[in-house]
């Protein structure tokens, strides 16, 4: 089936399955961030090759359509690429309870017994 040929599209009754929309609040891993950045760079080079004048926002919108990731996320990934050479998976910051270090010897024995 040729998707570019309209006669063939109307004659066959095959359905083209579209990918489902991305889930909200899903953390992109470093590999995915790199892929999004590579797609953005490709779109930017492609626009330059075709002598097409596209703004940064238009390129980000085109990248957003291609990767199904929001423009704001793409903007954050581009900002990360400017500041760092390596993409990192954002980790969760967990508060850690401070260990009790300044106890008297008798108190330490009581804590050990509990």
Short mmCIF file of C-alpha atoms in Angstrom, two decimals:
data_model
loop_
_atom_site.label_atom_id
_atom_site.label_comp_id
_atom_site.label_asym_id
_atom_site.label_seq_id
_atom_site.Cartn_x
_atom_site.Cartn_y
_atom_site.Cartn_z
CA UNK A 1 0.00 0.00 0.00
CA UNK A 2 1.44 3.35 -1.04
CA UNK A 3 0.36 6.12 1.33
CA UNK A 4 1.35 8.78 -1.20
CA UNK A 5 -0.90 7.40 -3.94
CA UNK A 6 -4.51 8.58 -3.31
CA UNK A 7 -6.13 6.08 -5.71
CA UNK A 8 -4.65 3.17 -3.84
CA UNK A 9 -5.69 4.64 -0.50
CA UNK A 10 -9.36 4.83 -1.46
CA UNK A 11 -9.46 1.41 -3.10
CA UNK A 12 -8.13 -0.51 -0.11
CA UNK A 13 -9.95 -0.55 3.18
CA UNK A 14 -6.92 -0.89 5.40
CA UNK A 15 -6.74 1.31 8.42
CA UNK A 16 -3.50 3.00 9.39
CA UNK A 17 -3.07 2.73 13.13
CA UNK A 18 -1.81 5.92 14.73
CA UNK A 19 0.34 5.82 17.81
CA UNK A 20 -1.46 6.63 21.06
CA UNK A 21 -0.80 9.99 22.71
CA UNK A 22 1.99 10.16 25.29
CA UNK A 23 1.16 9.77 28.93
CA UNK A 24 1.34 12.83 31.10
CA UNK A 25 4.04 13.16 33.79
CA UNK A 26 6.35 10.50 32.38
CA UNK A 27 10.05 11.09 33.01
CA UNK A 28 12.16 10.92 29.87
CA UNK A 29 15.34 8.93 30.35
CA UNK A 30 18.70 10.22 29.15
CA UNK A 31 18.53 8.13 25.97
CA UNK A 32 15.11 9.57 25.10
CA UNK A 33 16.33 13.10 25.79
CA UNK A 34 19.27 12.55 23.44
CA UNK A 35 16.90 11.25 20.76
CA UNK A 36 14.65 14.32 21.06
CA UNK A 37 17.69 16.59 20.80
CA UNK A 38 18.89 14.70 17.70
CA UNK A 39 15.46 15.07 16.07
CA UNK A 40 15.53 18.80 16.80
CA UNK A 41 19.01 19.12 15.25
CA UNK A 42 17.85 17.16 12.20
CA UNK A 43 14.82 19.42 11.74
CA UNK A 44 17.05 22.48 12.08
CA UNK A 45 19.55 21.17 9.48
CA UNK A 46 16.72 20.11 7.17
CA UNK A 47 15.25 23.61 7.25
CA UNK A 48 18.68 25.09 6.49
CA UNK A 49 19.21 22.67 3.56
CA UNK A 50 15.93 23.64 1.96
CA UNK A 51 16.72 27.35 2.43
CA UNK A 52 13.54 27.55 4.48
CA UNK A 53 13.39 30.35 7.02
CA UNK A 54 11.98 28.80 10.18
CA UNK A 55 12.08 30.28 13.64
CA UNK A 56 13.24 28.33 16.65
CA UNK A 57 9.62 28.05 17.84
CA UNK A 58 8.52 26.58 14.50
CA UNK A 59 11.33 24.01 14.62
CA UNK A 60 10.38 23.11 18.20
CA UNK A 61 6.72 22.74 17.16
CA UNK A 62 7.73 20.47 14.27
CA UNK A 63 9.91 18.40 16.63
CA UNK A 64 7.00 18.21 19.05
CA UNK A 65 4.75 16.78 16.35
CA UNK A 66 7.40 14.25 15.30
CA UNK A 67 8.19 13.01 18.81
CA UNK A 68 4.81 13.56 20.51
CA UNK A 69 6.50 15.48 23.31
CA UNK A 70 5.36 18.91 24.44
CA UNK A 71 7.15 22.04 23.29
CA UNK A 72 7.96 23.01 26.88
CA UNK A 73 9.72 19.67 27.43
CA UNK A 74 11.69 20.16 24.22
CA UNK A 75 12.63 23.65 25.43
CA UNK A 76 13.91 22.16 28.71
CA UNK A 77 15.91 19.51 26.85
CA UNK A 78 17.51 22.18 24.64
CA UNK A 79 18.39 24.21 27.73
CA UNK A 80 20.00 21.12 29.26
CA UNK A 81 21.98 20.56 26.05
CA UNK A 82 23.35 24.11 26.25
CA UNK A 83 24.56 23.76 29.83
CA UNK A 84 25.85 20.18 29.78
CA UNK A 85 27.45 17.79 27.30
CA UNK A 86 25.77 14.75 28.83
CA UNK A 87 22.03 14.17 29.19
CA UNK A 88 21.09 12.87 32.62
CA UNK A 89 17.94 11.19 33.79
CA UNK A 90 16.42 13.43 36.44
CA UNK A 91 16.34 11.54 39.70
CA UNK A 92 14.06 12.02 42.63
CA UNK A 93 15.59 13.83 45.58
CA UNK A 94 14.78 11.94 48.74
CA UNK A 95 15.17 13.56 52.12
CA UNK A 96 17.35 11.52 54.38
CA UNK A 97 17.03 11.58 58.14
CA UNK A 98 20.15 12.86 59.81
CA UNK A 99 21.95 10.15 61.74
CA UNK A 100 22.30 10.81 65.44
CA UNK A 101 26.02 11.12 66.09
CA UNK A 102 26.43 13.20 69.22
CA UNK A 103 25.04 10.83 71.85
CA UNK A 104 26.60 9.99 75.16
CA UNK A 105 27.90 6.44 75.62
CA UNK A 106 25.02 5.51 77.96
CA UNK A 107 22.45 6.76 75.43
CA UNK A 108 24.11 4.75 72.65
CA UNK A 109 23.69 1.56 74.69
CA UNK A 110 20.00 2.34 75.20
CA UNK A 111 19.51 2.89 71.46
CA UNK A 112 21.28 -0.41 70.69
CA UNK A 113 18.94 -2.27 73.07
CA UNK A 114 15.84 -0.94 71.31
#
